[in-house]
Amino acid sequence: YQRRVRGLKLKMKTFLFFLSSLILICSGGYAPPPGKTILNIGQNYLNEFTDYVSGTHLPPAGASLYAEIYTGLLNPDSQNLLNYLARDYPNSYVEIGLSIKDDRENHGYTNWDTAQISIDISNGKWNAPIDFFANYLKKFPTSLKFLIRIGYEVSANLFSNTNPNRLDPATQNNTYYKIAFRYIADRLRNTNGLRNAEFIYHAVRGETQMLYPGDDIVDWVGFSIFNNDVCIRVANCDGTFTYNCQGLEIDPNLKNDIVFARGRGKPVIIAESAVQNDASKNSATFVEYLRRLFNIVQTYDISALTYINSNWTSHGWTCGFDADSRVQQNAVVLSYWLGNVRDSRYINYQ
């Protein structure tokens, strides 16, 4: 009798787990309904997250963090922020950039043999850190909703180059990253049982279609939107400026990629965004950047927006990123920001 009871309990647990997974899938997962946009604030730093909340009196739906595949570790600042979210905001969305491109030279790769990294991932070389990463996240409350970028701002140059000695477009192979994306997603979700996570494919503008891993494995499609993406100039280190798509308000390649993603039926996340130098130095140009950003959200019904509300210069960034993108530092900018993110479209912390 007791064996039968234990057997029934096990079957019931299995059924409930299957049912919860089915409900998640059928409800579209973590993506909000049409006309709604999750608002996350980045990135990494606990003090900048709490400063945003203090300055706006509007806790965001979540935050953005960073890890890397060679150790499976979140960086220390991201660990601190994740611990804080789990304690004080346990229903948060947590966007994590699982880096593949960073620090590769310290793990046996040249600056050029980038396709080999994906090959090694798919052959199991980095299983241990992938498993460590999964089990680390499983220690946190399942109410946290992890949105994991498998690689980020991926490109053919950084993920498809097969020549170990130089950049060689003629020998690039885009299939290796696609296979590696699948391998990592499957190992996190199925091998390690990380259930409260969805996976973001995030390419540079103009290369989204060529590196797309497939409808059955991609949960979200992500993009970065900085100054040049919305046709605003960026300051260079030498005092000159980089211009792009002058006379427009969205880069045509970015527009085409967003349309592609929506055509695949995928929710779109603006995974990184922030005003850059020199638009950041004037309230009018700062607001103009935000206007164009919010217009993209509205026009293309973007499902999630991560804005990097940070004093980039204090963290050592230069050449365009030597900017202060914090919205609460300027009364005009703050008023414009709140006038938008208090709208019913935006999902803040609930």
mmCIF file of C-alpha atoms in Angstrom:
data_model
loop_
_atom_site.group_PDB
_atom_site.id
_atom_site.type_symbol
_atom_site.label_atom_id
_atom_site.label_comp_id
_atom_site.label_asym_id
_atom_site.label_seq_id
_atom_site.Cartn_x
_atom_site.Cartn_y
_atom_site.Cartn_z
ATOM 1 C CA TYR A 1 0.000 0.000 0.000
ATOM 2 C CA GLN A 2 2.746 2.454 0.974
ATOM 3 C CA ARG A 3 4.606 1.722 -2.264
ATOM 4 C CA ARG A 4 1.425 2.476 -4.216
ATOM 5 C CA VAL A 5 0.959 5.764 -2.341
ATOM 6 C CA ARG A 6 4.568 6.772 -2.993
ATOM 7 C CA GLY A 7 4.110 5.841 -6.630
ATOM 8 C CA LEU A 8 0.959 7.938 -6.904
ATOM 9 C CA LYS A 9 2.712 10.902 -5.268
ATOM 10 C CA LEU A 10 5.606 10.618 -7.710
ATOM 11 C CA LYS A 11 3.206 10.439 -10.653
ATOM 12 C CA MET A 12 1.300 13.459 -9.320
ATOM 13 C CA LYS A 13 4.528 15.493 -8.959
ATOM 14 C CA THR A 14 5.535 14.526 -12.485
ATOM 15 C CA PHE A 15 2.106 15.481 -13.804
ATOM 16 C CA LEU A 16 2.108 18.836 -12.013
ATOM 17 C CA PHE A 17 5.614 19.629 -13.303
ATOM 18 C CA PHE A 18 4.520 18.746 -16.835
ATOM 19 C CA LEU A 19 1.343 20.813 -16.438
ATOM 20 C CA SER A 20 3.225 23.871 -15.179
ATOM 21 C CA SER A 21 5.644 23.609 -18.093
ATOM 22 C CA LEU A 22 2.763 23.253 -20.530
ATOM 23 C CA ILE A 23 1.000 26.292 -19.085
ATOM 24 C CA LEU A 24 4.211 28.314 -19.406
ATOM 25 C CA ILE A 25 4.579 27.298 -23.050
ATOM 26 C CA CYS A 26 0.938 27.818 -23.973
ATOM 27 C CA SER A 27 0.813 31.218 -22.273
ATOM 28 C CA GLY A 28 3.768 32.461 -24.299
ATOM 29 C CA GLY A 29 6.250 32.121 -21.456
ATOM 30 C CA TYR A 30 7.539 35.311 -19.877
ATOM 31 C CA ALA A 31 6.591 37.631 -22.724
ATOM 32 C CA PRO A 32 3.791 40.065 -21.854
ATOM 33 C CA PRO A 33 0.622 40.409 -23.928
ATOM 34 C CA PRO A 34 0.564 42.727 -26.958
ATOM 35 C CA GLY A 35 0.750 46.387 -26.045
ATOM 36 C CA LYS A 36 2.830 45.765 -22.918
ATOM 37 C CA THR A 37 6.566 46.219 -22.338
ATOM 38 C CA ILE A 38 8.632 44.898 -19.437
ATOM 39 C CA LEU A 39 11.002 47.603 -18.144
ATOM 40 C CA ASN A 40 14.394 46.476 -16.831
ATOM 41 C CA ILE A 41 17.172 48.727 -15.539
ATOM 42 C CA GLY A 42 20.826 47.822 -15.999
ATOM 43 C CA GLN A 43 23.467 46.939 -15.511
ATOM 44 C CA ASN A 44 25.579 45.058 -12.948
ATOM 45 C CA TYR A 45 25.745 47.605 -10.158
ATOM 46 C CA LEU A 46 23.574 47.424 -7.057
ATOM 47 C CA ASN A 47 24.134 51.055 -6.083
ATOM 48 C CA GLU A 48 23.039 52.288 -9.518
ATOM 49 C CA PHE A 49 19.920 50.114 -9.362
ATOM 50 C CA THR A 50 18.932 51.431 -5.940
ATOM 51 C CA ASP A 51 19.802 55.015 -6.990
ATOM 52 C CA TYR A 52 17.378 54.644 -9.908
ATOM 53 C CA VAL A 53 14.622 53.449 -7.579
ATOM 54 C CA SER A 54 15.319 56.300 -5.160
ATOM 55 C CA GLY A 55 15.407 58.872 -7.932
ATOM 56 C CA THR A 56 12.262 57.754 -9.742
ATOM 57 C CA HIS A 57 10.240 56.144 -6.922
ATOM 58 C CA LEU A 58 9.365 53.497 -9.481
ATOM 59 C CA PRO A 59 11.018 50.083 -9.050
ATOM 60 C CA PRO A 60 11.559 48.485 -12.471
ATOM 61 C CA ALA A 61 10.400 45.005 -13.384
ATOM 62 C CA GLY A 62 13.956 43.713 -13.296
ATOM 63 C CA ALA A 63 17.641 44.242 -13.967
ATOM 64 C CA SER A 64 20.449 43.081 -16.249
ATOM 65 C CA LEU A 65 23.528 41.103 -15.212
ATOM 66 C CA TYR A 66 26.562 39.462 -16.813
ATOM 67 C CA ALA A 67 28.316 36.092 -16.645
ATOM 68 C CA GLU A 68 30.864 34.296 -18.825
ATOM 69 C CA ILE A 69 30.901 30.771 -20.148
ATOM 70 C CA TYR A 70 34.500 29.813 -19.342
ATOM 71 C CA THR A 71 33.907 29.771 -15.577
ATOM 72 C CA GLY A 72 30.121 29.846 -15.369
ATOM 73 C CA LEU A 73 30.408 32.730 -12.920
ATOM 74 C CA LEU A 74 28.493 35.966 -12.740
ATOM 75 C CA ASN A 75 30.871 38.849 -12.149
ATOM 76 C CA PRO A 76 30.995 39.947 -8.469
ATOM 77 C CA ASP A 77 28.848 43.044 -9.018
ATOM 78 C CA SER A 78 26.197 40.983 -10.777
ATOM 79 C CA GLN A 79 26.246 38.450 -7.945
ATOM 80 C CA ASN A 80 25.573 41.229 -5.449
ATOM 81 C CA LEU A 81 22.707 42.601 -7.505
ATOM 82 C CA LEU A 82 21.165 39.152 -8.022
ATOM 83 C CA ASN A 83 21.262 38.434 -4.290
ATOM 84 C CA TYR A 84 19.544 41.765 -3.669
ATOM 85 C CA LEU A 85 16.838 41.111 -6.247
ATOM 86 C CA ALA A 86 16.158 37.649 -4.847
ATOM 87 C CA ARG A 87 15.692 39.128 -1.382
ATOM 88 C CA ASP A 88 13.873 42.399 -2.060
ATOM 89 C CA TYR A 89 12.319 41.907 -5.513
ATOM 90 C CA PRO A 90 11.710 38.135 -5.779
ATOM 91 C CA ASN A 91 9.346 38.416 -8.762
ATOM 92 C CA SER A 92 11.890 40.227 -10.921
ATOM 93 C CA TYR A 93 12.911 39.586 -14.488
ATOM 94 C CA VAL A 94 16.665 38.964 -14.551
ATOM 95 C CA GLU A 95 18.375 39.437 -17.906
ATOM 96 C CA ILE A 96 21.781 37.730 -17.970
ATOM 97 C CA GLY A 97 24.331 38.140 -20.728
ATOM 98 C CA LEU A 98 26.234 34.834 -20.846
ATOM 99 C CA SER A 99 29.369 36.048 -22.571
ATOM 100 C CA ILE A 100 31.253 33.903 -25.054
ATOM 101 C CA LYS A 101 33.285 36.605 -26.809
ATOM 102 C CA ASP A 102 34.864 38.223 -23.730
ATOM 103 C CA ASP A 103 38.092 36.949 -22.173
ATOM 104 C CA ARG A 104 38.564 34.265 -24.828
ATOM 105 C CA GLU A 105 42.298 34.984 -25.121
ATOM 106 C CA ASN A 106 42.754 33.855 -21.499
ATOM 107 C CA HIS A 107 41.106 30.512 -22.207
ATOM 108 C CA GLY A 108 43.175 29.148 -25.057
ATOM 109 C CA TYR A 109 41.853 31.021 -28.092
ATOM 110 C CA THR A 110 43.377 33.600 -30.386
ATOM 111 C CA ASN A 111 41.558 36.782 -31.235
ATOM 112 C CA TRP A 112 40.562 35.222 -34.561
ATOM 113 C CA ASP A 113 39.607 31.542 -34.121
ATOM 114 C CA THR A 114 36.158 32.443 -32.876
ATOM 115 C CA ALA A 115 34.326 29.608 -34.629
ATOM 116 C CA GLN A 116 36.472 27.149 -32.682
ATOM 117 C CA ILE A 117 34.891 28.362 -29.453
ATOM 118 C CA SER A 118 31.446 27.319 -30.688
ATOM 119 C CA ILE A 119 32.817 23.994 -31.922
ATOM 120 C CA ASP A 120 34.356 23.315 -28.510
ATOM 121 C CA ILE A 121 31.110 24.250 -26.738
ATOM 122 C CA SER A 122 29.147 21.807 -28.864
ATOM 123 C CA ASN A 123 31.745 19.078 -28.257
ATOM 124 C CA GLY A 124 31.361 19.418 -24.498
ATOM 125 C CA LYS A 125 34.600 21.186 -23.595
ATOM 126 C CA TRP A 126 32.795 23.775 -21.486
ATOM 127 C CA ASN A 127 30.147 21.492 -19.943
ATOM 128 C CA ALA A 128 31.421 21.962 -16.391
ATOM 129 C CA PRO A 129 31.045 25.770 -16.280
ATOM 130 C CA ILE A 130 27.706 25.570 -18.111
ATOM 131 C CA ASP A 131 26.476 23.140 -15.455
ATOM 132 C CA PHE A 132 27.890 25.325 -12.674
ATOM 133 C CA PHE A 133 26.041 28.344 -14.091
ATOM 134 C CA ALA A 134 22.765 26.399 -14.214
ATOM 135 C CA ASN A 135 23.079 25.063 -10.685
ATOM 136 C CA TYR A 136 24.029 28.479 -9.345
ATOM 137 C CA LEU A 137 20.840 29.991 -10.783
ATOM 138 C CA LYS A 138 18.782 27.097 -9.424
ATOM 139 C CA LYS A 139 19.712 28.188 -5.887
ATOM 140 C CA PHE A 140 17.535 31.264 -6.271
ATOM 141 C CA PRO A 141 13.738 31.489 -5.942
ATOM 142 C CA THR A 142 11.907 30.100 -8.955
ATOM 143 C CA SER A 143 9.792 33.266 -8.896
ATOM 144 C CA LEU A 144 12.765 35.013 -10.539
ATOM 145 C CA LYS A 145 12.370 34.973 -14.313
ATOM 146 C CA PHE A 146 15.750 34.539 -16.013
ATOM 147 C CA LEU A 147 16.167 35.861 -19.556
ATOM 148 C CA ILE A 148 19.522 34.504 -20.722
ATOM 149 C CA ARG A 149 21.378 35.894 -23.710
ATOM 150 C CA ILE A 150 23.506 33.048 -25.088
ATOM 151 C CA GLY A 151 26.342 35.191 -26.277
ATOM 152 C CA TYR A 152 25.370 38.780 -26.921
ATOM 153 C CA GLU A 153 25.817 41.157 -29.810
ATOM 154 C CA VAL A 154 26.907 38.127 -31.809
ATOM 155 C CA SER A 155 28.300 38.652 -35.291
ATOM 156 C CA ALA A 156 29.942 36.633 -38.043
ATOM 157 C CA ASN A 157 33.290 38.302 -37.315
ATOM 158 C CA LEU A 158 33.175 37.285 -33.647
ATOM 159 C CA PHE A 159 31.504 33.873 -33.942
ATOM 160 C CA SER A 160 32.041 32.484 -37.444
ATOM 161 C CA ASN A 161 35.702 33.111 -38.278
ATOM 162 C CA THR A 162 37.581 29.853 -38.913
ATOM 163 C CA ASN A 163 41.010 31.284 -39.749
ATOM 164 C CA PRO A 164 43.086 31.316 -36.508
ATOM 165 C CA ASN A 165 45.471 33.963 -37.818
ATOM 166 C CA ARG A 166 43.310 36.729 -39.236
ATOM 167 C CA LEU A 167 39.794 37.898 -39.956
ATOM 168 C CA ASP A 168 38.818 36.050 -43.126
ATOM 169 C CA PRO A 169 35.210 36.531 -44.320
ATOM 170 C CA ALA A 170 35.769 34.042 -47.135
ATOM 171 C CA THR A 171 36.104 31.169 -44.652
ATOM 172 C CA GLN A 172 33.401 32.165 -42.164
ATOM 173 C CA ASN A 173 30.888 29.463 -41.208
ATOM 174 C CA ASN A 174 27.696 30.621 -39.513
ATOM 175 C CA THR A 175 26.466 27.157 -38.530
ATOM 176 C CA TYR A 176 28.838 26.714 -35.584
ATOM 177 C CA TYR A 177 27.234 29.396 -33.423
ATOM 178 C CA LYS A 178 23.751 28.112 -34.214
ATOM 179 C CA ILE A 179 24.733 24.653 -32.999
ATOM 180 C CA ALA A 180 26.426 26.056 -29.901
ATOM 181 C CA PHE A 181 23.351 28.139 -29.014
ATOM 182 C CA ARG A 182 21.213 24.989 -29.208
ATOM 183 C CA TYR A 183 23.708 23.015 -27.149
ATOM 184 C CA ILE A 184 23.855 25.577 -24.338
ATOM 185 C CA ALA A 185 20.081 26.084 -24.224
ATOM 186 C CA ASP A 186 19.448 22.336 -24.147
ATOM 187 C CA ARG A 187 22.075 21.731 -21.481
ATOM 188 C CA LEU A 188 20.721 24.494 -19.239
ATOM 189 C CA ARG A 189 17.052 23.604 -19.622
ATOM 190 C CA ASN A 190 17.005 19.841 -20.087
ATOM 191 C CA THR A 191 20.283 18.407 -18.772
ATOM 192 C CA ASN A 192 20.326 20.666 -15.699
ATOM 193 C CA GLY A 193 16.603 21.313 -15.286
ATOM 194 C CA LEU A 194 16.768 25.108 -15.216
ATOM 195 C CA ARG A 195 13.051 25.715 -15.748
ATOM 196 C CA ASN A 196 12.618 29.382 -14.861
ATOM 197 C CA ALA A 197 14.711 30.576 -17.808
ATOM 198 C CA GLU A 198 14.106 31.628 -21.387
ATOM 199 C CA PHE A 199 16.765 32.176 -24.027
ATOM 200 C CA ILE A 200 17.542 35.288 -26.026
ATOM 201 C CA TYR A 201 19.276 35.360 -29.378
ATOM 202 C CA HIS A 202 20.988 38.756 -29.627
ATOM 203 C CA ALA A 203 22.911 39.632 -32.807
ATOM 204 C CA VAL A 204 24.345 42.898 -34.069
ATOM 205 C CA ARG A 205 22.098 44.805 -36.431
ATOM 206 C CA GLY A 206 22.192 43.496 -39.983
ATOM 207 C CA GLU A 207 23.252 39.961 -39.021
ATOM 208 C CA THR A 208 20.193 38.660 -37.190
ATOM 209 C CA GLN A 209 18.954 36.471 -40.018
ATOM 210 C CA MET A 210 22.302 34.855 -40.924
ATOM 211 C CA LEU A 211 23.020 33.583 -37.393
ATOM 212 C CA TYR A 212 19.468 32.771 -36.265
ATOM 213 C CA PRO A 213 19.513 29.402 -34.426
ATOM 214 C CA GLY A 214 15.896 28.440 -35.197
ATOM 215 C CA ASP A 215 12.307 28.978 -34.097
ATOM 216 C CA ASP A 216 12.208 25.876 -31.926
ATOM 217 C CA ILE A 217 15.073 26.927 -29.635
ATOM 218 C CA VAL A 218 14.935 30.755 -29.581
ATOM 219 C CA ASP A 219 12.487 32.231 -27.057
ATOM 220 C CA TRP A 220 13.275 35.924 -27.607
ATOM 221 C CA VAL A 221 15.185 38.001 -30.135
ATOM 222 C CA GLY A 222 17.274 40.820 -28.714
ATOM 223 C CA PHE A 223 18.848 44.016 -30.022
ATOM 224 C CA SER A 224 21.063 46.817 -28.782
ATOM 225 C CA ILE A 225 19.947 50.395 -29.344
ATOM 226 C CA PHE A 226 22.535 53.095 -28.758
ATOM 227 C CA ASN A 227 23.008 56.437 -30.512
ATOM 228 C CA ASN A 228 23.942 55.211 -33.991
ATOM 229 C CA ASP A 229 21.055 52.715 -33.971
ATOM 230 C CA VAL A 230 18.649 55.668 -33.839
ATOM 231 C CA CYS A 231 20.732 57.821 -36.192
ATOM 232 C CA ILE A 232 22.270 60.112 -33.567
ATOM 233 C CA ARG A 233 25.979 60.856 -33.734
ATOM 234 C CA VAL A 234 28.523 59.317 -31.353
ATOM 235 C CA ALA A 235 31.661 61.051 -30.104
ATOM 236 C CA ASN A 236 34.980 59.363 -30.924
ATOM 237 C CA CYS A 237 38.149 59.414 -28.823
ATOM 238 C CA ASP A 238 39.876 61.797 -31.221
ATOM 239 C CA GLY A 239 37.189 64.471 -30.980
ATOM 240 C CA THR A 240 35.469 63.526 -34.232
ATOM 241 C CA PHE A 241 32.009 61.992 -34.543
ATOM 242 C CA THR A 242 30.576 58.848 -36.101
ATOM 243 C CA TYR A 243 27.378 59.428 -38.030
ATOM 244 C CA ASN A 244 24.918 56.806 -39.213
ATOM 245 C CA CYS A 245 21.626 56.833 -41.144
ATOM 246 C CA GLN A 246 21.424 60.616 -41.131
ATOM 247 C CA GLY A 247 17.927 61.957 -41.687
ATOM 248 C CA LEU A 248 16.283 58.809 -40.301
ATOM 249 C CA GLU A 249 15.268 57.748 -36.787
ATOM 250 C CA ILE A 250 16.113 54.046 -36.957
ATOM 251 C CA ASP A 251 18.936 52.251 -38.756
ATOM 252 C CA PRO A 252 17.440 50.368 -41.759
ATOM 253 C CA ASN A 253 19.276 47.151 -40.842
ATOM 254 C CA LEU A 254 17.895 47.301 -37.319
ATOM 255 C CA LYS A 255 14.413 47.932 -38.661
ATOM 256 C CA ASN A 256 14.634 44.950 -41.022
ATOM 257 C CA ASP A 257 15.908 42.705 -38.219
ATOM 258 C CA ILE A 258 13.079 43.687 -35.876
ATOM 259 C CA VAL A 259 10.567 42.986 -38.642
ATOM 260 C CA PHE A 260 12.251 39.603 -39.206
ATOM 261 C CA ALA A 261 11.993 38.722 -35.519
ATOM 262 C CA ARG A 262 8.341 39.702 -35.328
ATOM 263 C CA GLY A 263 7.733 37.694 -38.493
ATOM 264 C CA ARG A 264 9.109 34.612 -36.738
ATOM 265 C CA GLY A 265 6.526 35.174 -33.997
ATOM 266 C CA LYS A 266 9.182 35.966 -31.400
ATOM 267 C CA PRO A 267 8.930 38.581 -28.654
ATOM 268 C CA VAL A 268 11.561 41.274 -29.068
ATOM 269 C CA ILE A 269 13.692 42.635 -26.253
ATOM 270 C CA ILE A 270 15.843 45.724 -26.465
ATOM 271 C CA ALA A 271 18.525 44.023 -24.380
ATOM 272 C CA GLU A 272 20.868 47.005 -24.140
ATOM 273 C CA SER A 273 20.126 50.686 -24.588
ATOM 274 C CA ALA A 274 21.560 53.962 -23.330
ATOM 275 C CA VAL A 275 22.277 57.450 -24.559
ATOM 276 C CA GLN A 276 25.936 57.993 -25.460
ATOM 277 C CA ASN A 277 28.377 60.910 -25.670
ATOM 278 C CA ASP A 278 27.783 63.606 -26.803
ATOM 279 C CA ALA A 279 23.974 63.448 -26.798
ATOM 280 C CA SER A 280 24.158 62.665 -23.081
ATOM 281 C CA LYS A 281 25.601 66.106 -22.297
ATOM 282 C CA ASN A 282 22.511 68.127 -23.218
ATOM 283 C CA SER A 283 18.975 67.595 -21.949
ATOM 284 C CA ALA A 284 17.448 68.259 -25.384
ATOM 285 C CA THR A 285 19.582 65.647 -27.185
ATOM 286 C CA PHE A 286 19.236 63.218 -24.264
ATOM 287 C CA VAL A 287 15.448 63.504 -24.533
ATOM 288 C CA GLU A 288 15.645 63.147 -28.318
ATOM 289 C CA TYR A 289 17.455 59.831 -27.905
ATOM 290 C CA LEU A 290 14.773 58.650 -25.463
ATOM 291 C CA ARG A 291 11.996 59.823 -27.802
ATOM 292 C CA ARG A 292 13.388 57.714 -30.624
ATOM 293 C CA LEU A 293 13.875 54.745 -28.293
ATOM 294 C CA PHE A 294 10.317 54.909 -26.958
ATOM 295 C CA ASN A 295 8.999 55.359 -30.488
ATOM 296 C CA ILE A 296 10.624 52.068 -31.539
ATOM 297 C CA VAL A 297 9.035 50.349 -28.545
ATOM 298 C CA GLN A 298 5.620 51.677 -29.552
ATOM 299 C CA THR A 299 5.936 51.194 -33.320
ATOM 300 C CA TYR A 300 7.166 47.597 -33.180
ATOM 301 C CA ASP A 301 5.370 46.539 -29.995
ATOM 302 C CA ILE A 302 8.610 45.662 -28.213
ATOM 303 C CA SER A 303 8.001 43.189 -25.377
ATOM 304 C CA ALA A 304 10.855 44.211 -23.074
ATOM 305 C CA LEU A 305 13.193 47.182 -22.733
ATOM 306 C CA THR A 306 16.425 47.189 -20.766
ATOM 307 C CA TYR A 307 17.820 50.669 -20.241
ATOM 308 C CA ILE A 308 21.367 50.957 -18.869
ATOM 309 C CA ASN A 309 20.988 53.729 -16.305
ATOM 310 C CA SER A 310 24.627 54.193 -15.462
ATOM 311 C CA ASN A 311 27.498 56.602 -15.013
ATOM 312 C CA TRP A 312 29.611 54.815 -17.613
ATOM 313 C CA THR A 313 32.600 57.123 -17.181
ATOM 314 C CA SER A 314 32.961 56.148 -13.513
ATOM 315 C CA HIS A 315 33.402 52.532 -14.605
ATOM 316 C CA GLY A 316 36.233 53.330 -16.997
ATOM 317 C CA TRP A 317 34.354 53.448 -20.302
ATOM 318 C CA THR A 318 35.696 55.724 -23.044
ATOM 319 C CA CYS A 319 35.127 56.685 -26.680
ATOM 320 C CA GLY A 320 31.406 57.291 -26.965
ATOM 321 C CA PHE A 321 30.541 55.383 -23.819
ATOM 322 C CA ASP A 322 32.164 58.029 -21.604
ATOM 323 C CA ALA A 323 28.697 59.228 -20.729
ATOM 324 C CA ASP A 324 26.282 59.541 -17.850
ATOM 325 C CA SER A 325 23.031 57.920 -19.001
ATOM 326 C CA ARG A 326 21.252 58.166 -15.637
ATOM 327 C CA VAL A 327 17.817 59.670 -16.196
ATOM 328 C CA GLN A 328 17.382 60.912 -12.616
ATOM 329 C CA GLN A 329 20.381 63.268 -12.855
ATOM 330 C CA ASN A 330 18.555 65.873 -14.969
ATOM 331 C CA ALA A 331 15.116 67.228 -14.103
ATOM 332 C CA VAL A 332 14.053 67.671 -17.736
ATOM 333 C CA VAL A 333 15.175 64.164 -18.676
ATOM 334 C CA LEU A 334 13.586 62.641 -15.570
ATOM 335 C CA SER A 335 10.256 64.311 -16.280
ATOM 336 C CA TYR A 336 10.276 63.011 -19.846
ATOM 337 C CA TRP A 337 11.303 59.519 -18.733
ATOM 338 C CA LEU A 338 8.593 59.243 -16.097
ATOM 339 C CA GLY A 339 6.012 60.619 -18.489
ATOM 340 C CA ASN A 340 6.640 57.555 -20.629
ATOM 341 C CA VAL A 341 7.407 54.684 -18.250
ATOM 342 C CA ARG A 342 4.451 55.487 -15.989
ATOM 343 C CA ASP A 343 2.218 54.825 -18.972
ATOM 344 C CA SER A 344 0.097 51.673 -18.748
ATOM 345 C CA ARG A 345 2.197 50.148 -21.535
ATOM 346 C CA TYR A 346 5.210 49.673 -19.246
ATOM 347 C CA ILE A 347 5.419 46.894 -16.694
ATOM 348 C CA ASN A 348 7.348 47.955 -13.619
ATOM 349 C CA TYR A 349 7.812 45.792 -10.526
ATOM 350 C CA GLN A 350 4.686 43.992 -9.413
#
